[in-house]
Short mmCIF file of C-alpha atoms in Angstrom, two decimals:
data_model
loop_
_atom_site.label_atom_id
_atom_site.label_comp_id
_atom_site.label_asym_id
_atom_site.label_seq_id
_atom_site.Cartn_x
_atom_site.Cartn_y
_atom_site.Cartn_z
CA UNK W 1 0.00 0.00 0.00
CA UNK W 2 1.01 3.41 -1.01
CA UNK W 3 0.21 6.44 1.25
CA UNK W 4 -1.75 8.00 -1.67
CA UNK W 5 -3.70 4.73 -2.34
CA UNK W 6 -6.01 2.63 -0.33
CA UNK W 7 -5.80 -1.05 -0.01
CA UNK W 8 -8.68 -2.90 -1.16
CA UNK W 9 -10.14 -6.22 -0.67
CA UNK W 10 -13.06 -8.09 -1.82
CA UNK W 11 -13.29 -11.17 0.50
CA UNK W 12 -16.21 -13.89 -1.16
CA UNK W 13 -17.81 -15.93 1.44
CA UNK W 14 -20.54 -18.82 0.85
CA UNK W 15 -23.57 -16.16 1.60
CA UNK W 16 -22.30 -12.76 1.93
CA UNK W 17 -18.88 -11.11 1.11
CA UNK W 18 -16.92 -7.88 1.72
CA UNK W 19 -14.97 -5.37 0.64
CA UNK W 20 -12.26 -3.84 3.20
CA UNK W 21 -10.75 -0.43 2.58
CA UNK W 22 -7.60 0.23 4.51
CA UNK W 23 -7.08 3.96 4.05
CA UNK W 24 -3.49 5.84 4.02
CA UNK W 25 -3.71 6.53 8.03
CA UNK W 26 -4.39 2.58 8.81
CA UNK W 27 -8.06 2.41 9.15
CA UNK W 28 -10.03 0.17 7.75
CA UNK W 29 -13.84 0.38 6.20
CA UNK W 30 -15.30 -2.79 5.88
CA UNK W 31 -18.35 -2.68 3.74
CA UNK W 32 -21.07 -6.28 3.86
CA UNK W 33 -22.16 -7.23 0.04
CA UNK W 34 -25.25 -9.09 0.03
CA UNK W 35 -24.09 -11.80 -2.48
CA UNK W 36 -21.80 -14.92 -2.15
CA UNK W 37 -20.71 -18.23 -4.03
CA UNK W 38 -23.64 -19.63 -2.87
CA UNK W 39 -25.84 -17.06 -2.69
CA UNK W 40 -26.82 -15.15 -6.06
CA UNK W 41 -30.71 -14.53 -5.03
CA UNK W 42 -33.24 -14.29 -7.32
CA UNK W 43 -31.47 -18.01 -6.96
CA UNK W 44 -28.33 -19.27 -6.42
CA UNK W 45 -26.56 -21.50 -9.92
CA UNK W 46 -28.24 -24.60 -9.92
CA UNK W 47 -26.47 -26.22 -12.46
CA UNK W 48 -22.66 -27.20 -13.00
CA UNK W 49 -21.71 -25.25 -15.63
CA UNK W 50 -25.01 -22.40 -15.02
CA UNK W 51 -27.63 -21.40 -17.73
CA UNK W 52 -27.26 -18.58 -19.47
CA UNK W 53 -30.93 -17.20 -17.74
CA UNK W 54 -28.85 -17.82 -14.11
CA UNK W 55 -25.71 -16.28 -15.46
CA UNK W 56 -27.81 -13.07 -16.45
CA UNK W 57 -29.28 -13.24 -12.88
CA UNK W 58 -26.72 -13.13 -11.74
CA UNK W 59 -24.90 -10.36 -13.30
CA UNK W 60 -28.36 -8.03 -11.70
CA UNK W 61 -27.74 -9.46 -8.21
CA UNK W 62 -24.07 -8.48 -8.10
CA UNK W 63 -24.49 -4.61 -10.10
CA UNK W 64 -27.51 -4.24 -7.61
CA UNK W 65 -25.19 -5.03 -4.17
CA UNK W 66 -22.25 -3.17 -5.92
CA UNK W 67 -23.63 0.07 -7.69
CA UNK W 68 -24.94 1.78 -4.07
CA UNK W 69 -21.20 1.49 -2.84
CA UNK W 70 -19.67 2.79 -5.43
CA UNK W 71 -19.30 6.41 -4.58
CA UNK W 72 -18.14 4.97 -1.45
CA UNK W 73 -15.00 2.80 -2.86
CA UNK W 74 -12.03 4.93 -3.70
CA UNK W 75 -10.38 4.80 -7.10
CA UNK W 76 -7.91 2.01 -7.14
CA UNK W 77 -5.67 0.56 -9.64
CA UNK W 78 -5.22 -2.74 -7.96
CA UNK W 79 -8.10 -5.04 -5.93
CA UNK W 80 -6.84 -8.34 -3.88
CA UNK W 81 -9.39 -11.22 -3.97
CA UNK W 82 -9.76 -13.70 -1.22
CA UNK W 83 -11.90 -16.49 -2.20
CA UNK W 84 -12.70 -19.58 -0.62
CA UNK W 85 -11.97 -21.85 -3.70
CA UNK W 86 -8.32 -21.90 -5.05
CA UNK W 87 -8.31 -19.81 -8.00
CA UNK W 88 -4.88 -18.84 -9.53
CA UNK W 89 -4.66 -22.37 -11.50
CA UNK W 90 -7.93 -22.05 -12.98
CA UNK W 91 -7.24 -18.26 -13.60
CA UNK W 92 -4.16 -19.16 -15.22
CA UNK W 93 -2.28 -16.27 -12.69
CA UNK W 94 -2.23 -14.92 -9.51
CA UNK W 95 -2.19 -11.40 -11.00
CA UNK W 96 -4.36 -10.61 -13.77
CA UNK W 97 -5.74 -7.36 -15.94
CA UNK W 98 -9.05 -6.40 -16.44
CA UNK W 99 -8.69 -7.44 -19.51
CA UNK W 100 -7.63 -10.79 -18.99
CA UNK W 101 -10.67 -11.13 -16.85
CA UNK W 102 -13.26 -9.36 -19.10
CA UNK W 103 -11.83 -12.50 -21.69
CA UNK W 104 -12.16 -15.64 -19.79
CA UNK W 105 -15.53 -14.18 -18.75
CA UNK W 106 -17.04 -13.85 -22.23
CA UNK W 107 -14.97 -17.26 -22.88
CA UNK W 108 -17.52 -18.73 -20.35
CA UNK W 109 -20.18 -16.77 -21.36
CA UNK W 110 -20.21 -18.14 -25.04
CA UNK W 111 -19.84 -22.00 -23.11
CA UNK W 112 -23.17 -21.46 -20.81
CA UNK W 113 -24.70 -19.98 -24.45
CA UNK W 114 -23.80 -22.82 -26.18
CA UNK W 115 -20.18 -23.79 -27.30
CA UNK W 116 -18.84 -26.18 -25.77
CA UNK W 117 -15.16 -25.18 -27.19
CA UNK W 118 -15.25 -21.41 -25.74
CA UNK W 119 -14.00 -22.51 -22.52
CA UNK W 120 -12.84 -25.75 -22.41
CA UNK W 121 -10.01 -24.47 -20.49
CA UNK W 122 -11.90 -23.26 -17.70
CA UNK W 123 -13.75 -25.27 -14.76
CA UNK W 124 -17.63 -25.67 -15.25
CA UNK W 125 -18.85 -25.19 -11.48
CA UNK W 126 -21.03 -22.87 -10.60
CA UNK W 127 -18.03 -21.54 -7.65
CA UNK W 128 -16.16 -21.24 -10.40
CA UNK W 129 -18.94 -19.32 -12.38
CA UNK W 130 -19.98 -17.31 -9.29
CA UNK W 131 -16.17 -15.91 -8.57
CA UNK W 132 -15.28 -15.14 -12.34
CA UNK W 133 -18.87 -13.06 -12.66
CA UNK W 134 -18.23 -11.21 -9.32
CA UNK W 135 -14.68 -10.23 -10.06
CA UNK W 136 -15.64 -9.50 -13.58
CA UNK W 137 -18.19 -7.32 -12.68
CA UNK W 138 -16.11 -5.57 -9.38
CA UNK W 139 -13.16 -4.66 -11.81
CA UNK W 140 -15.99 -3.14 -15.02
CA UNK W 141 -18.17 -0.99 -12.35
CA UNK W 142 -15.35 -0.08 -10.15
CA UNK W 143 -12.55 0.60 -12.42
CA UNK W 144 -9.93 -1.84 -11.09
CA UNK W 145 -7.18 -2.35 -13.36
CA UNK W 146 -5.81 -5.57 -12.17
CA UNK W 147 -6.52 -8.25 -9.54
CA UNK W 148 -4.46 -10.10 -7.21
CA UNK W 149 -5.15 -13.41 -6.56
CA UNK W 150 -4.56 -14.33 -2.57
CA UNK W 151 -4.51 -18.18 -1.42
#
């Protein structure tokens, strides 16, 4: 952490998650989301990989929990994940762009819509789904620039 730049991490849990901002001067803001790997209400992924109807679900559920705190999270270049499943295999890194996530989302996207090819890379499970649509979505609405991975 920089003195100019606050620390951010989005910690997933099963039901809920959260984000915790440790400012410049040490204190920390911790802020409850109302979504988690297991929880994705209108309905949580039923399936192994999900349907494209749950996938677009989902992507409501998370912009609705995230959108009211954004004027509250700071700019920031970097965000650190926590996550309960191992990711950095699957990811392919433990530090990855935007970019990098915005593609293995829309690789998994065209799967779930129908080819089977898209992602064939990438785990099918609905954790799996659930982790890559909130960190997609936390890096587009929020601006990060890159993730890192913690495990």
């Amino acid at each position: 952490m920089t003195s100019s730049h606050p620390a951010i991490m989005l910690k997933l849990g099963e039901q809920t998650s959260k984000v915790q901002i440790t400012q410049a001067d040490g204190i920390t803001i911790t802020y409850k989301l109302a979504f988690g790997l297991e929880a994705m209400t209108p309905g949580p992924f039923r399936q192994d990989p999900p349907s494209a109807l749950e996938l677009e679900r989902a992507i409501m559920v998370v912009e609705d929990a995230l959108m009211p705190l954004a004027a509250r999270i700071p700019a920031h270049e970097l965000v650190t994940l926590h996550s309960p499943l191992p990711l950095a295999g699957e990811l392919g890194s433990h530090e990855l762009s935007r970019e990098s996530i915005e593609q293995l989302f829309g690789q998994f996207a065209a799967m779930v819509e129908g080819d089977p090819l898209a992602a064939a890379h990438l785990p099918k499970g609905r954790h799996f789904a659930a982790v890559l649509l909130i960190l997609r979505e936390w890096m587009h609405h929020l601006d990060a620039k890159r993730v890192v991975v913690l495990e």
